[in-house]
Short mmCIF file of C-alpha atoms in Angstrom, two decimals:
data_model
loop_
_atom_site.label_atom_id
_atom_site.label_comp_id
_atom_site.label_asym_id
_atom_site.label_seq_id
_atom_site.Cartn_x
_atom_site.Cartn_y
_atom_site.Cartn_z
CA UNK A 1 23.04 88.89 -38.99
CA UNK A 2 22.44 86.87 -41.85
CA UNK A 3 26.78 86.48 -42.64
CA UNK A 4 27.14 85.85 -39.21
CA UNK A 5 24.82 82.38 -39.59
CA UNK A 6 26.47 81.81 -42.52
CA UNK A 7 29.50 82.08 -40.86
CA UNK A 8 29.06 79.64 -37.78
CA UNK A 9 27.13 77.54 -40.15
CA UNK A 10 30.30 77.23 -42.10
CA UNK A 11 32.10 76.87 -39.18
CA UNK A 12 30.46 73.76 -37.57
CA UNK A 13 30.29 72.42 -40.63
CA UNK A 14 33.98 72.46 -40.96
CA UNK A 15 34.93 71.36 -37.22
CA UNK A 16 32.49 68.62 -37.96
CA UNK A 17 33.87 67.24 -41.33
CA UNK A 18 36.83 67.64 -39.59
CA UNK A 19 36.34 64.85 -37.15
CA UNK A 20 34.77 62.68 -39.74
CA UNK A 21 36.55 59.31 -41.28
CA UNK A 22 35.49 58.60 -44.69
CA UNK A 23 34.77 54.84 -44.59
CA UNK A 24 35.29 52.15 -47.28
CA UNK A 25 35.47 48.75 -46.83
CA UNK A 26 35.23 45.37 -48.99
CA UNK A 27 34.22 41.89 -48.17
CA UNK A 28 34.21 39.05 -50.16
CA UNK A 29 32.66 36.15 -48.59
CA UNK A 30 31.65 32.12 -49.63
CA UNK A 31 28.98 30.53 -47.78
CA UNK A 32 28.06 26.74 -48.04
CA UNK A 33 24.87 25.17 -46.91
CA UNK A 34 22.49 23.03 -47.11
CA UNK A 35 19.55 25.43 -47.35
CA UNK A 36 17.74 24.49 -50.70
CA UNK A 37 16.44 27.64 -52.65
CA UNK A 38 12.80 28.37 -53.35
CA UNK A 39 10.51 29.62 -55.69
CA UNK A 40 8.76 33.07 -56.05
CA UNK A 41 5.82 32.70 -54.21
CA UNK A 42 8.19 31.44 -50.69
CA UNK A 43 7.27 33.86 -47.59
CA UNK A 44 10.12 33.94 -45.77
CA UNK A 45 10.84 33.78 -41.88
CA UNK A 46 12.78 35.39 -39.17
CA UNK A 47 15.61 32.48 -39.71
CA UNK A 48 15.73 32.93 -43.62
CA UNK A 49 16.73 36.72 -42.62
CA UNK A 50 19.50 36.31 -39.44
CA UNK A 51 20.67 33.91 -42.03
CA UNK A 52 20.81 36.48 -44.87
CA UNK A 53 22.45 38.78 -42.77
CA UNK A 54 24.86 36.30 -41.46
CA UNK A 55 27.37 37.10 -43.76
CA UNK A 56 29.15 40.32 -44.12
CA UNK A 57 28.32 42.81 -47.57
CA UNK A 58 30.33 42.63 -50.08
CA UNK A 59 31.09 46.63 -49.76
CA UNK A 60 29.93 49.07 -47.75
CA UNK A 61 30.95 53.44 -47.60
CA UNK A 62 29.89 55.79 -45.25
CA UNK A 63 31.16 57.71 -42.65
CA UNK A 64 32.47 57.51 -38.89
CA UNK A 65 32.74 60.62 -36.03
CA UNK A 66 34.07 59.45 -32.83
CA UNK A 67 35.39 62.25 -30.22
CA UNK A 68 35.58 62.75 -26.76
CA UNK A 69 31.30 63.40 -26.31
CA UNK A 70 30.53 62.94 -29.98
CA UNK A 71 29.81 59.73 -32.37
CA UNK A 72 28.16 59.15 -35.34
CA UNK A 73 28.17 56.67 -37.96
CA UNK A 74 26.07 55.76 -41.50
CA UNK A 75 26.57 52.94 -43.86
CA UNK A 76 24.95 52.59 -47.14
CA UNK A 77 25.56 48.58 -48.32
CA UNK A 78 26.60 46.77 -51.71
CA UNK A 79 24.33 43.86 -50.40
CA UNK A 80 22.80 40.84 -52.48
CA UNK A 81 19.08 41.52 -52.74
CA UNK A 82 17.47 39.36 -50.31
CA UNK A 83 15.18 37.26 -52.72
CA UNK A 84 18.27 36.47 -54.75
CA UNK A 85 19.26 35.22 -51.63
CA UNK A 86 16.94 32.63 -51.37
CA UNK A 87 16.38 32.05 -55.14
CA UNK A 88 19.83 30.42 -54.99
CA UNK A 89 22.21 32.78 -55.09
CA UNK A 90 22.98 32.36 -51.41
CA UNK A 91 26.91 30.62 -52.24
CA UNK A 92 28.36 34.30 -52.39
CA UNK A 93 27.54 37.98 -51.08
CA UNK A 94 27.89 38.91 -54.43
CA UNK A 95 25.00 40.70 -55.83
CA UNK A 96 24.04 38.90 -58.50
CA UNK A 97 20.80 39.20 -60.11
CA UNK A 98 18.19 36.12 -60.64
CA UNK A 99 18.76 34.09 -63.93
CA UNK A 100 22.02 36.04 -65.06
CA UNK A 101 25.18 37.17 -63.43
CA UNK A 102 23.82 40.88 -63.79
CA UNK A 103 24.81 42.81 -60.52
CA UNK A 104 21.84 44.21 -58.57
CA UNK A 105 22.30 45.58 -55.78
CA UNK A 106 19.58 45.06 -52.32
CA UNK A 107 17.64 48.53 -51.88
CA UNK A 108 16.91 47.78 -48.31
CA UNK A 109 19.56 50.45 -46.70
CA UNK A 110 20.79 52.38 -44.12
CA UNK A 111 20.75 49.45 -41.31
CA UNK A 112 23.04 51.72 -39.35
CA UNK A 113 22.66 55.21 -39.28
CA UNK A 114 22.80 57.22 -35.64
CA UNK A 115 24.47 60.27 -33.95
CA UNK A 116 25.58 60.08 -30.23
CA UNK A 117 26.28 62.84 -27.94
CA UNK A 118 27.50 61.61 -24.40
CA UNK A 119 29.52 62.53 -21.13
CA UNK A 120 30.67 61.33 -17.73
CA UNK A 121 26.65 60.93 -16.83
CA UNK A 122 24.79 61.59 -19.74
CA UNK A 123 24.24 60.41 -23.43
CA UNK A 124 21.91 60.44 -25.77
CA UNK A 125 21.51 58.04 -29.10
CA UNK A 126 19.24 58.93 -32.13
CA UNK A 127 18.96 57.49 -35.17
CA UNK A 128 19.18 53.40 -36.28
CA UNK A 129 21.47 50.92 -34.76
CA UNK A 130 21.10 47.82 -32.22
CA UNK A 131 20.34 48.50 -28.68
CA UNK A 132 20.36 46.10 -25.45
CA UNK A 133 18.91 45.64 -22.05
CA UNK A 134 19.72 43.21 -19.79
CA UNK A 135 22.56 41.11 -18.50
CA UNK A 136 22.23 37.79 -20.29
CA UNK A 137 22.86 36.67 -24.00
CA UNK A 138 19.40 37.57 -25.06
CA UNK A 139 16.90 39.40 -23.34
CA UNK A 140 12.94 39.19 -22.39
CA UNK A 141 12.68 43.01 -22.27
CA UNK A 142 15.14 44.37 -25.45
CA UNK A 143 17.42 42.13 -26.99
CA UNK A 144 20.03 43.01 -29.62
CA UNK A 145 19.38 40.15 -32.33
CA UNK A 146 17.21 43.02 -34.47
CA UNK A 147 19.19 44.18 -37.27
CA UNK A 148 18.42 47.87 -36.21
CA UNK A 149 16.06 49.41 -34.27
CA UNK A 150 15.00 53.49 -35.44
CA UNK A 151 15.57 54.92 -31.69
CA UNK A 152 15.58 57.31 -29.27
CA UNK A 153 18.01 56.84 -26.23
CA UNK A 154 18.24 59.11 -22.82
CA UNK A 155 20.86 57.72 -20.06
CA UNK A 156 21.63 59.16 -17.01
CA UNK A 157 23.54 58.12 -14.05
CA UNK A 158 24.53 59.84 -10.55
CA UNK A 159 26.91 58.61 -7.67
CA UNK A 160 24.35 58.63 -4.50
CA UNK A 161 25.60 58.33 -0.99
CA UNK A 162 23.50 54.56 -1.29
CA UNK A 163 25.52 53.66 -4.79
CA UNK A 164 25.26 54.56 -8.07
CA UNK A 165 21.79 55.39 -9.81
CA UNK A 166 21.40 55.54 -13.32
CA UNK A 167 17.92 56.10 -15.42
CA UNK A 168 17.11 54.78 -19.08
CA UNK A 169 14.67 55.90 -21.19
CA UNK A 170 13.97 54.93 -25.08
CA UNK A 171 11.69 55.29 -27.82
CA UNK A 172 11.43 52.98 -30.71
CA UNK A 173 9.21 53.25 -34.04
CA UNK A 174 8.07 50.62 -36.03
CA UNK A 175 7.56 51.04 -39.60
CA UNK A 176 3.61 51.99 -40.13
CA UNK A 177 3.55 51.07 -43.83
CA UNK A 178 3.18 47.01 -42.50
CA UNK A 179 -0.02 47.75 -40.24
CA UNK A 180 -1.22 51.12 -41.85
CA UNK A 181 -0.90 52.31 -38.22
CA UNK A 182 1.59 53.40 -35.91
CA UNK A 183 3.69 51.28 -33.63
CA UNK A 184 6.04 52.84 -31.11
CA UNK A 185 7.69 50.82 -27.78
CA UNK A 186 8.99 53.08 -25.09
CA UNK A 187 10.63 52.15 -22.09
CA UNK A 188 12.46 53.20 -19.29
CA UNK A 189 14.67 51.23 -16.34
CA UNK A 190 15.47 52.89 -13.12
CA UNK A 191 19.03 50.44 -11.18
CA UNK A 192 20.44 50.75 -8.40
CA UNK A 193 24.06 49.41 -8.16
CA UNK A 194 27.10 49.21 -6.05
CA UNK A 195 30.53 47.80 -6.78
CA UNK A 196 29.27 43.95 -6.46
CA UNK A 197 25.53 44.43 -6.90
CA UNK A 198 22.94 45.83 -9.47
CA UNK A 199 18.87 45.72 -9.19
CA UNK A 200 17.06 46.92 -11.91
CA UNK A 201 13.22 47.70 -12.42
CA UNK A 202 11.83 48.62 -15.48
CA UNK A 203 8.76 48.95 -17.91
CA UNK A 204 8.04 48.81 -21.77
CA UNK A 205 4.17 50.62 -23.23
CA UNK A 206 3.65 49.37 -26.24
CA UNK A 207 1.61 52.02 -27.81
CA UNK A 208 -0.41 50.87 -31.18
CA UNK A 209 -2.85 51.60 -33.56
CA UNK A 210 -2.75 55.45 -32.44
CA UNK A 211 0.18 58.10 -32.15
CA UNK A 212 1.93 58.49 -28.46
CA UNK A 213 0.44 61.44 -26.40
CA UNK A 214 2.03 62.96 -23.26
CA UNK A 215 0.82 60.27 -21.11
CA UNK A 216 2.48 57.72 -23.00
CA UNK A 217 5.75 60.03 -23.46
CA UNK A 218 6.04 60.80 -20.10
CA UNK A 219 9.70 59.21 -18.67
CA UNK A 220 8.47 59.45 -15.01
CA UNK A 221 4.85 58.13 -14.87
CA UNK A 222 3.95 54.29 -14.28
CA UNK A 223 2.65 53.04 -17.23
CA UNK A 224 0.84 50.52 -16.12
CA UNK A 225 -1.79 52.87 -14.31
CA UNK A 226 -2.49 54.80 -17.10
CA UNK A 227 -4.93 52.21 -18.18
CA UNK A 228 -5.06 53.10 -21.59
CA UNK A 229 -6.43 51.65 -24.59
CA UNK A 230 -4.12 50.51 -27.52
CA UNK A 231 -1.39 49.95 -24.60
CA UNK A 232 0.30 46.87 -24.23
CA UNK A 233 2.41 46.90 -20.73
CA UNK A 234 4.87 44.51 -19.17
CA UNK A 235 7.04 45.19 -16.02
CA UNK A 236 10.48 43.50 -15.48
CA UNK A 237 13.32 43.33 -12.70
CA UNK A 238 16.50 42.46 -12.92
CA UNK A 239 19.31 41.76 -10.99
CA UNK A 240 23.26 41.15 -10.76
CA UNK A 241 26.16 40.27 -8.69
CA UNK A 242 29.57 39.79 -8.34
CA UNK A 243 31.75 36.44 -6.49
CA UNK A 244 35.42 37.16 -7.06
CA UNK A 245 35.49 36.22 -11.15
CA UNK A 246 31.83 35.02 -11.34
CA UNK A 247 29.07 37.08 -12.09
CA UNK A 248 25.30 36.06 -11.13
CA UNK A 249 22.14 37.43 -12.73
CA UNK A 250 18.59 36.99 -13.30
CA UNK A 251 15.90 38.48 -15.44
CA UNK A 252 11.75 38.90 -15.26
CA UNK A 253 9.47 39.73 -17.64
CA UNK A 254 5.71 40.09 -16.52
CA UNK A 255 3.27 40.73 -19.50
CA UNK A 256 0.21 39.93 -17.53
CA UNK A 257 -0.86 38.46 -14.41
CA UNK A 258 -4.81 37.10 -13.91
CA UNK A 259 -5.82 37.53 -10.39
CA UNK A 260 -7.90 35.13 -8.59
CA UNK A 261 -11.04 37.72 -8.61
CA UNK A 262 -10.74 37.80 -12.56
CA UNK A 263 -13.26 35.87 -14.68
CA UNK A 264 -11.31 33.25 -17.04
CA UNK A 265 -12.08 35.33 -20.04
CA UNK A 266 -9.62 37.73 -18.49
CA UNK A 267 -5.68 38.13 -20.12
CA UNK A 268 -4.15 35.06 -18.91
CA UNK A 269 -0.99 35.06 -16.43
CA UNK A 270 2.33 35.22 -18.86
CA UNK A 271 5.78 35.89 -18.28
CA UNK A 272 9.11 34.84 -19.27
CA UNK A 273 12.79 34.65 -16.63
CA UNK A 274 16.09 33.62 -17.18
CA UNK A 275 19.35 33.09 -14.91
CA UNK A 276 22.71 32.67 -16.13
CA UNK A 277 26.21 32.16 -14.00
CA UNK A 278 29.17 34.05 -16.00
CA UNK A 279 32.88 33.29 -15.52
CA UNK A 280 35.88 35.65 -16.77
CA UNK A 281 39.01 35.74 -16.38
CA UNK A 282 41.23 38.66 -14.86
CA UNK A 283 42.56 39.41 -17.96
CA UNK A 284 41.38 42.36 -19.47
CA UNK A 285 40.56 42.38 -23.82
CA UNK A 286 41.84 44.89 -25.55
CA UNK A 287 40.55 44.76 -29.44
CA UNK A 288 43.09 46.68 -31.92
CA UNK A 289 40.08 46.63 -35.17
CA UNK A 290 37.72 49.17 -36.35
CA UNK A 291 34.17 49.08 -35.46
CA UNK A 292 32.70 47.51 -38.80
CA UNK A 293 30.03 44.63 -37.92
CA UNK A 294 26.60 45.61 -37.07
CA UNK A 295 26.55 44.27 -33.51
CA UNK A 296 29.59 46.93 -33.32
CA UNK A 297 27.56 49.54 -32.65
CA UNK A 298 24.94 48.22 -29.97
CA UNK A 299 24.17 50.32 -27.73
CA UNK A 300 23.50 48.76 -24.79
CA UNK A 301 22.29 49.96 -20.81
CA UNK A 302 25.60 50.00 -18.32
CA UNK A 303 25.73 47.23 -16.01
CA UNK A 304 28.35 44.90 -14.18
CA UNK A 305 29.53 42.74 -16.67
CA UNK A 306 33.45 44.14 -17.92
CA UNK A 307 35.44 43.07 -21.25
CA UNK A 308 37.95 40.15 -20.53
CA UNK A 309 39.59 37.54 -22.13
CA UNK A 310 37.93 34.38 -21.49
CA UNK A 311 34.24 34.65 -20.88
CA UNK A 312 32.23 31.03 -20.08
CA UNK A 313 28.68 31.23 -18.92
CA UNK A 314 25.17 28.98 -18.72
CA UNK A 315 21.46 30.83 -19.20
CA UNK A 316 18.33 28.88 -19.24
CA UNK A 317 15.09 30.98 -20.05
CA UNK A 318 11.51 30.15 -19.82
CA UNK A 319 8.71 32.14 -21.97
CA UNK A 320 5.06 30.98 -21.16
CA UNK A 321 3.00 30.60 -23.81
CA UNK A 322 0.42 34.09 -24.03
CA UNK A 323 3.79 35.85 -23.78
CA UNK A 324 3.99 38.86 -26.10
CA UNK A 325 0.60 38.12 -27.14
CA UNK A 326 -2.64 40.21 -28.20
CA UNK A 327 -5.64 39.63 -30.20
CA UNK A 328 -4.52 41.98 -32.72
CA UNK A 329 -1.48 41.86 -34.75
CA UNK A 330 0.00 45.06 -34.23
CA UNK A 331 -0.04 44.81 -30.39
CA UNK A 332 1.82 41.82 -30.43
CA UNK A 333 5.78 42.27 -28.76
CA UNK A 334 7.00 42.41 -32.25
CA UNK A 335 9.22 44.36 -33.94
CA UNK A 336 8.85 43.85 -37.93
CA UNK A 337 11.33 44.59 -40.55
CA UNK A 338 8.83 45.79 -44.43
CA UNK A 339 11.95 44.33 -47.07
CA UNK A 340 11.49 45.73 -51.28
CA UNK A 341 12.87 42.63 -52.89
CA UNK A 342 12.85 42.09 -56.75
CA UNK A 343 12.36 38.38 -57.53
CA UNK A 344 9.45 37.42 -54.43
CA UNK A 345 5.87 38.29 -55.06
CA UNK A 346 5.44 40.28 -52.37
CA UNK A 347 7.31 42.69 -49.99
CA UNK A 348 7.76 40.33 -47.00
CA UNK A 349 7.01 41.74 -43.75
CA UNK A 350 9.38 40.05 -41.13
CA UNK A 351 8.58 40.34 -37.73
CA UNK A 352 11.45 39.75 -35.12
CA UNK A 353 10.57 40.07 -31.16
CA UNK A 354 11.24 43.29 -28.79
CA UNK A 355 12.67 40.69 -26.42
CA UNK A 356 13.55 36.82 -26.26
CA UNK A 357 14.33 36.18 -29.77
CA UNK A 358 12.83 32.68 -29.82
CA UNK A 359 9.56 34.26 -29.02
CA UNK A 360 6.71 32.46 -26.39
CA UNK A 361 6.58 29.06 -25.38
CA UNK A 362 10.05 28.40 -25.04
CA UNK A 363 12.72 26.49 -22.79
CA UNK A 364 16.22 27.05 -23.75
CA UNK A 365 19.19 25.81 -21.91
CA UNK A 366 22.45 27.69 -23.27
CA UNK A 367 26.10 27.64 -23.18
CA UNK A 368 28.40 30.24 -24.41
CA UNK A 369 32.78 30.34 -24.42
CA UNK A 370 33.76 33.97 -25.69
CA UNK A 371 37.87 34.11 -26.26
CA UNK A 372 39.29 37.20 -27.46
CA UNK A 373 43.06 38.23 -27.17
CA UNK A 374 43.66 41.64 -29.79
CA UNK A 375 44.14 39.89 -33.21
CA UNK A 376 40.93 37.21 -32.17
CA UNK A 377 38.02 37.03 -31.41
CA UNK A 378 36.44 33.68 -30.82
CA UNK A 379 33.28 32.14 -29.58
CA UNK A 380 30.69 29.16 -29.79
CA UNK A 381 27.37 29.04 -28.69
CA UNK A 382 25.74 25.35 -27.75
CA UNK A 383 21.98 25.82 -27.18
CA UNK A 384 19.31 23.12 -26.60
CA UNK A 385 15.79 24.35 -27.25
CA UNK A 386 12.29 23.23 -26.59
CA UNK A 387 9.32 24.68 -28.33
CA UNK A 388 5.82 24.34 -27.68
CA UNK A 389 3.36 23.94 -30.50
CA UNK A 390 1.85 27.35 -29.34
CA UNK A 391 3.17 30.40 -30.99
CA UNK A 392 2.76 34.15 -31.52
CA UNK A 393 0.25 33.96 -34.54
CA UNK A 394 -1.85 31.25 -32.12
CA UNK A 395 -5.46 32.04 -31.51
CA UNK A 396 -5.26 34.65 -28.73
CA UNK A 397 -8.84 34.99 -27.25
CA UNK A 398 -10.79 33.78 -24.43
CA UNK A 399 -10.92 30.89 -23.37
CA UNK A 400 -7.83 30.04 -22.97
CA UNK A 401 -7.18 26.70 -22.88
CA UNK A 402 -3.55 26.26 -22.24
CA UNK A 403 -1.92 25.54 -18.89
CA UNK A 404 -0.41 29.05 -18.60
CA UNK A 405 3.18 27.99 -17.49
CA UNK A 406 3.55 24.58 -19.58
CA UNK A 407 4.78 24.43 -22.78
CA UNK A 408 2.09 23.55 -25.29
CA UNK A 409 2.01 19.99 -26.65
CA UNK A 410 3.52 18.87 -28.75
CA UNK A 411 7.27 19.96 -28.12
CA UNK A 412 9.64 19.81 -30.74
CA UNK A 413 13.13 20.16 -29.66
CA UNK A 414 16.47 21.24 -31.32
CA UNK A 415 20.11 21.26 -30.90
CA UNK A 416 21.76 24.68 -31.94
CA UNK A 417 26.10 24.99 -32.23
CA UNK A 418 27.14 28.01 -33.51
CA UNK A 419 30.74 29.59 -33.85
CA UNK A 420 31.89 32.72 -35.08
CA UNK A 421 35.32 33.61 -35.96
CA UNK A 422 37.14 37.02 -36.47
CA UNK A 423 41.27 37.38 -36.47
CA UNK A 424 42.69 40.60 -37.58
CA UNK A 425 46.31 40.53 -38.03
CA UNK A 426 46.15 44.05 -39.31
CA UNK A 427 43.96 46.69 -37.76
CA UNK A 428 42.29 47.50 -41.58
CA UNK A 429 42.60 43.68 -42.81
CA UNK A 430 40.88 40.47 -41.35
CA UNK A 431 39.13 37.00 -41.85
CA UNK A 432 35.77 35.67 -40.32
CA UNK A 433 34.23 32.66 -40.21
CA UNK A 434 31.05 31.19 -39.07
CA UNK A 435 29.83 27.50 -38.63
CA UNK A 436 25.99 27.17 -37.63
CA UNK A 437 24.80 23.44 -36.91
CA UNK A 438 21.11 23.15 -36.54
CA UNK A 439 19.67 19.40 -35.12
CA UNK A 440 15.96 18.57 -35.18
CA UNK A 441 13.53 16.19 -36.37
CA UNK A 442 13.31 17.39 -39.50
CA UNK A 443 16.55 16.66 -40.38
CA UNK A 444 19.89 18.53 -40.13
CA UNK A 445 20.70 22.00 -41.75
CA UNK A 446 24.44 23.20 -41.62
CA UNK A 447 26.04 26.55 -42.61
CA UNK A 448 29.67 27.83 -42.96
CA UNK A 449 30.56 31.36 -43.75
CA UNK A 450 34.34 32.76 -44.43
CA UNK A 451 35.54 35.61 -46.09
CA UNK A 452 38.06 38.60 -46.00
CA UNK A 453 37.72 42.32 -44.70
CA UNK A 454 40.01 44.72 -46.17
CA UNK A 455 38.88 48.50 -44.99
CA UNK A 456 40.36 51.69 -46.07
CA UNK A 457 39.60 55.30 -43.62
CA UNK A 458 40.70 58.58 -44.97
#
């Protein structure tokens, strides 16, 4: 018996390393700014981060499975640390160290790492990687703009004779060494959808300070009438259609909703929406590169929206201002990112949201133009923002003294043009650029990004 495990040990070990592709891949890359470096003591921000991680590793190895109902991937990174980063090294991705061109390399790694098992009506994700709900650019439930998210993903979908049904279900872990507790999000999203039309209604528990029990675990159970403490619930719907080449959708978020028979040291009312109007052309896109870039592997919920050449679409979103919000850190809608940095004097803890990226207290009108045709891939993002002077690490406890739909006085407002390029003439070789224009009134910052890709797969 014991030969015999050996053997099919052996065996699925070989059928497996089989289907793998040994990845390698190089990417030199300049980047000139404006952003002046800082000294030791600098805590830095969500923006000091996306704009870390705005340009490519220099290297990166790991491995790639992709079959008909299996795909995995892991990637460790020849990344600049992050504090070198910001201590001025920031004109290159090449790891250099802090006072010296000595190479030292950034510890903080996997940021992708998952295996995949799906079919015709199932699959099922594990492991770290970028996930997605929702049918807009970013999202008040789950967005993408995370660099990773340590997951667990269930999908299901059935032909009905009233449409198509498909269930979602996730579980995501936060890492406990920030809080000294746990943090876990689950959700799950039941939509309806037909040919032209998709209606989705969905929940995220944000369980914290205490491990998930079956309650909380429980795919088919309402979360909001558990009533539990260290649970943070909000509800959303969502919805899509189709006109010819346009596509039409909406999204809801509702955190919390004071009735009229509540005392005003109850949770105040806050939610956050958006609407966006998509047009694409009839032309399908068909990409002829690897998957290599971390928003390559996003996995995100099915819904209407298909690949095509020429994408142009307008979003606004609201957030109120108690959006997201608790009293206690660790049951705020925040998903934070523990970096081990050498020259800062501290780990920084970096928190990025679950959903909207820009957090509460928030009006942003956007426009987006996607154009991709096999060698390129284009697009340019123009977004006009308006923050209130409330924000996530406000006060949160009664009373509360803000209108609970206005933004917060003062508003500061900003001007946001970004555009990314990628053009592969070979299917292992390419270039990519970025430009990133930021206008407010304290001043303006500008970034631009190129570099080569040159990948090799054995």
């Amino acid at each position: 018996m014991r030969n015999f495990f050996l053997f099919c040990t052996f065996l699925v070990a070989g059928i497996v390393f089989s289907m793998t592709s040994i990845y390698l891949g190089i990417s030199p890359g300049l980047s000139l700014n404006n952003y002046g470096s800082v000294d030791g003591s600098y805590e830095p921000n969500l923006y000091d981060l996306l704009r870390y991680y705005s340009l490519p590793a220099l290297g990166k190895a790991g491995f790639q499975i992709n079959t008909n109902h299996l795909e995995a991937a892991m990637f460790i990174e020849a990344r600049q640390d992050f504090s070198a980063f910001l201590l001025g090294r920031d004109f290159s991705n090449l790891p250099l160290s802090v006072g010296s061109w000595a190479p030292f390399f950034d510890a903080n790694y996997p940021r992708v790492g998952y295996i995949q098992w799906s079919s015709e009506n199932f699959l099922i994700s594990a492991g770290r990687r970028k996930l997605k709900w929702g049918p807009a650019t970013y999202d008040i439930g789950l967005s993408d703009v995370p660099v990773y998210y340590d997951h667990l993903w269930l999908q299901f979908d059935d032909d009905t004779h009233f449409g198509n049904f498909d269930y979602n279900f996730f579980a995501i872990s936060a890492d406990r060494s920030v809080y000294g507790d746990p943090k876990t999000l689950f959700g799950h999203k039941w939509a309806f959808s037909g040919e032209v039309f998709r209606l989705c209604f969905a929940e995220e528990n944000l369980i914290y300070g205490v491990y998930p029990d079956l309650q909380d675990i429980g795919p088919f159970i309402i979360y909001h009438h558990s009533y539990q403490t260290h649970s943070n619930v909000m509800f959303f719907v969502t919805m899509e259609s189709i006109l010819k080449n346009f596509r039409i959708y909406s999204e809801f978020g509702l955190d919390e909703f004071r009735l009229n028979t509540e005392g005003e040291n109850s949770r105040p009312t806050a939610f956050g929406w958006l609407v966006g109007v998509e047009w694409s052309s009839s032309n399908n896109w068909n990409t002829i590169r690897n998957k290599e870039y971390f928003e390559d592997f996003t996995l995100s919920e099915r819904g209407l929206s298909v690949p095509s050449t020429v994408k142009l679409r307008y979003e606004y979103y609201h957030t109120t201002p108690y959006l997201y919000n608790r009293d206690a850190d660790i049951g705020k809608f925040t998903y934070p990112i523990r970096m081990n940095v050498m020259w800062l004097s501290m780990w920084p803890d970096i928190d990025f949201f679950f959903g909207f990226p820009y957090g509460p207290d928030v009006s942003l009108h956007l426009l987006r133009l996607q154009w991709n045709k096999k060698k390129i891939e284009f697009s340019t993002k123009l977004e006009f923002l308006a923050m209130g002077s409330y924000g996530i690490n406000s006060p949160y406890h009664a009373p509360y003294e803000h209108n609970w739909y206005k933004l917060v006085e003062p508003i500061s407002r900003q001007i946001v043009i970004t555009a990314k390029l990628k053009y592969y003439p070979k299917i292992d070789f390419g270039l990519f650029g970025l430009l990133s224009l930021n206008f407010s009134s304290d001043g303006q910052k500008w970034l631009l990004n190129i570099g080569i890709n040159k990948i090799f797969i054995f």
